[in-house]
PDB file of C-alpha atoms in Angstrom:
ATOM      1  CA  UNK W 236     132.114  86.771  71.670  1.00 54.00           C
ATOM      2  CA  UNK W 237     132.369  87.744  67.609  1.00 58.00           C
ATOM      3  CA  UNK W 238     129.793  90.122  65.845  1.00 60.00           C
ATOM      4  CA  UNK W 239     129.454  89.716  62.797  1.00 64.00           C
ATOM      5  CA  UNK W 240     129.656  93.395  62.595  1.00 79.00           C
ATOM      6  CA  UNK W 241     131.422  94.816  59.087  1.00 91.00           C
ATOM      7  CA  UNK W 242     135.028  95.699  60.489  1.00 91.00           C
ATOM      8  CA  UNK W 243     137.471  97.885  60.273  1.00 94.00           C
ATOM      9  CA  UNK W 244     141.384  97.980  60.023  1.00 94.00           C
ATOM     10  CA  UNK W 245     143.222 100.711  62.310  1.00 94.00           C
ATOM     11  CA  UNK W 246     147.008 101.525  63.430  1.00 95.00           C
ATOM     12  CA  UNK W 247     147.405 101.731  67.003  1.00 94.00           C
ATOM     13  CA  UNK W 248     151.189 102.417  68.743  1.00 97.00           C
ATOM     14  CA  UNK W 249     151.469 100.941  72.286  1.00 96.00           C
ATOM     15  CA  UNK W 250     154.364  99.751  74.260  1.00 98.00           C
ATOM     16  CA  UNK W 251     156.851  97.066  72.968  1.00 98.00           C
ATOM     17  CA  UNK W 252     156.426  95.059  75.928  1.00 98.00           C
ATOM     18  CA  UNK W 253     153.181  95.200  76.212  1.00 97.00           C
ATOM     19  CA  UNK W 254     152.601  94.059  72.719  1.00 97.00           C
ATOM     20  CA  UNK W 255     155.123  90.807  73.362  1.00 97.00           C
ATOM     21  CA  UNK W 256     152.665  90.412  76.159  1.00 97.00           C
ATOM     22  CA  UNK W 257     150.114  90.139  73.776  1.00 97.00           C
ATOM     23  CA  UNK W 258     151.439  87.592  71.494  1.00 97.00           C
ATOM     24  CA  UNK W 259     152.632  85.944  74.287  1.00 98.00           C
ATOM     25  CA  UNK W 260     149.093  85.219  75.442  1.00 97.00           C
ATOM     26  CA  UNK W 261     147.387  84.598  72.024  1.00 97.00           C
ATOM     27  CA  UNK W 262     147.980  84.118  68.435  1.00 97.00           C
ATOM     28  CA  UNK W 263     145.738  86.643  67.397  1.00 97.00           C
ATOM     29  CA  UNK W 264     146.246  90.406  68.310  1.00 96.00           C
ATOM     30  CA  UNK W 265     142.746  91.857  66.510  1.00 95.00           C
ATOM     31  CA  UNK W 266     140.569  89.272  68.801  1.00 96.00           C
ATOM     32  CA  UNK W 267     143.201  90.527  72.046  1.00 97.00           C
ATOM     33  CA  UNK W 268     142.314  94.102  71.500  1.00 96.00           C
ATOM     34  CA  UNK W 269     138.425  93.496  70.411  1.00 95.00           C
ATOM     35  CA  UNK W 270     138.177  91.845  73.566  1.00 96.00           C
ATOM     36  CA  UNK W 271     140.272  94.405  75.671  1.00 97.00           C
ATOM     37  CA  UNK W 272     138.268  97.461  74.073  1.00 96.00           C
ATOM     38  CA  UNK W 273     134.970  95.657  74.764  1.00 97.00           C
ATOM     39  CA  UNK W 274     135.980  94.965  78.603  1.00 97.00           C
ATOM     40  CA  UNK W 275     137.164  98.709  78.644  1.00 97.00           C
ATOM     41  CA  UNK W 276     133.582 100.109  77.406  1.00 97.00           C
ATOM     42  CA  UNK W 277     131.808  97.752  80.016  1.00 96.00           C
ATOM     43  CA  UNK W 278     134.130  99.032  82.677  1.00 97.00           C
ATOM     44  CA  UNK W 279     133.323 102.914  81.819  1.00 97.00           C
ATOM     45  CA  UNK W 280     129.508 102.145  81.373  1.00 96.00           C
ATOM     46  CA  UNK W 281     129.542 100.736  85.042  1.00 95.00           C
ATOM     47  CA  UNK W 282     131.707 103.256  86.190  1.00 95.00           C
ATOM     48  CA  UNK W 283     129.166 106.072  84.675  1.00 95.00           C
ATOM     49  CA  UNK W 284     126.230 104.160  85.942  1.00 90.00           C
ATOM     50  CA  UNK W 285     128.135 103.840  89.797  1.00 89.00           C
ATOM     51  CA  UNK W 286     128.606 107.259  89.137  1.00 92.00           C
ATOM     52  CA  UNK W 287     124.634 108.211  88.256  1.00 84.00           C
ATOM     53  CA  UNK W 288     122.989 105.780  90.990  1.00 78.00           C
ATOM     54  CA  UNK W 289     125.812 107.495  93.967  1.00 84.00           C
ATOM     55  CA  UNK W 290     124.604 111.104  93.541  1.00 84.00           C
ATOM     56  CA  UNK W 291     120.933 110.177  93.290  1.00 76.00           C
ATOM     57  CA  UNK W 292     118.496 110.733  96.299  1.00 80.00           C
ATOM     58  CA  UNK W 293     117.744 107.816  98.923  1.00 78.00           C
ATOM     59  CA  UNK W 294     113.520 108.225  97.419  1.00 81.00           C
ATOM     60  CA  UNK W 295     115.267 108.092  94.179  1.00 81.00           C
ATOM     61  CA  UNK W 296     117.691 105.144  94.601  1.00 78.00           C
ATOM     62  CA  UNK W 297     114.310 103.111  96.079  1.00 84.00           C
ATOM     63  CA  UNK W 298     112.050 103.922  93.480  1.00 88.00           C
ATOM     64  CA  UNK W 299     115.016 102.324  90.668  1.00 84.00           C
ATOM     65  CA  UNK W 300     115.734  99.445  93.231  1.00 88.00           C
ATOM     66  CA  UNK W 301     112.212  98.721  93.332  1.00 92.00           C
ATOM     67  CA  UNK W 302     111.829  98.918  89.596  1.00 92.00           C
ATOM     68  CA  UNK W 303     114.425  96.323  88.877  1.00 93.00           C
ATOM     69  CA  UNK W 304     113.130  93.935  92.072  1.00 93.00           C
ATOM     70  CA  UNK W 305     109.335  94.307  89.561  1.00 95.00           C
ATOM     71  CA  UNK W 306     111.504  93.359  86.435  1.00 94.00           C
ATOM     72  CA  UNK W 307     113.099  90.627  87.705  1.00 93.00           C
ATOM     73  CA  UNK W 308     110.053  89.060  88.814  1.00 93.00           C
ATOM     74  CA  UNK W 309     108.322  89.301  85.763  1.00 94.00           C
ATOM     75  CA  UNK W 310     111.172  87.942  83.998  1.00 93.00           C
ATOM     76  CA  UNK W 311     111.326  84.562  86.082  1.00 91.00           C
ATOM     77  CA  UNK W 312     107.583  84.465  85.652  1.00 90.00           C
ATOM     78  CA  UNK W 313     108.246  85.035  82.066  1.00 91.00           C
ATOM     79  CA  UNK W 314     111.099  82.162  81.999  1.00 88.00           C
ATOM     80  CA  UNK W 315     108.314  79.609  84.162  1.00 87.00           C
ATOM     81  CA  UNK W 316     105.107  80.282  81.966  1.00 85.00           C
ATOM     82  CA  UNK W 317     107.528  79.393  78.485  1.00 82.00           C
ATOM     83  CA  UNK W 318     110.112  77.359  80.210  1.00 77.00           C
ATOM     84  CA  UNK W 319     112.537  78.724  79.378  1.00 69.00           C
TER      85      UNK W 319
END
């Protein structure tokens, strides 16, 4: 997945073998650690969402779950009526 987002250059120090790892695996370090960083701010936004929808009430957690169930219905009806 590449942005075409302006981009920066930055130093980072990790572990030698880690970084043999690294080149190991690919040819290109930037796109290994895009990618890695990217997987690592999904993994903390579900973890902070798990986090939110686990302390929330049972009439709470039904009331979201219900929400999404209305979405997703409207978005296959969406998908049928343009065929998509």
């Amino acid at each position: 997945m590449t942005q075409s987002f302006q981009k920066r250059r930055v130093s980072v120090t990790i572990d030698a073998s880690l970084l043999q790892e690294i080149d190991r695996l690919t040819d290109n370090r930037s796109a290994a650690f895009e990618e890695a960083l990217r997987l690592w701010r999904a993994q903390r936004i579900e973890a902070e969402l798990r986090t939110y929808y686990q302390s929330c009430s049972q009439p709470n957690a039904e009331f979201e779950n219900n929400w999404a169930d209305y979405a997703y219905q409207q978005l296959k009806e969406t998908e049928t009526r343009e065929e998509i």
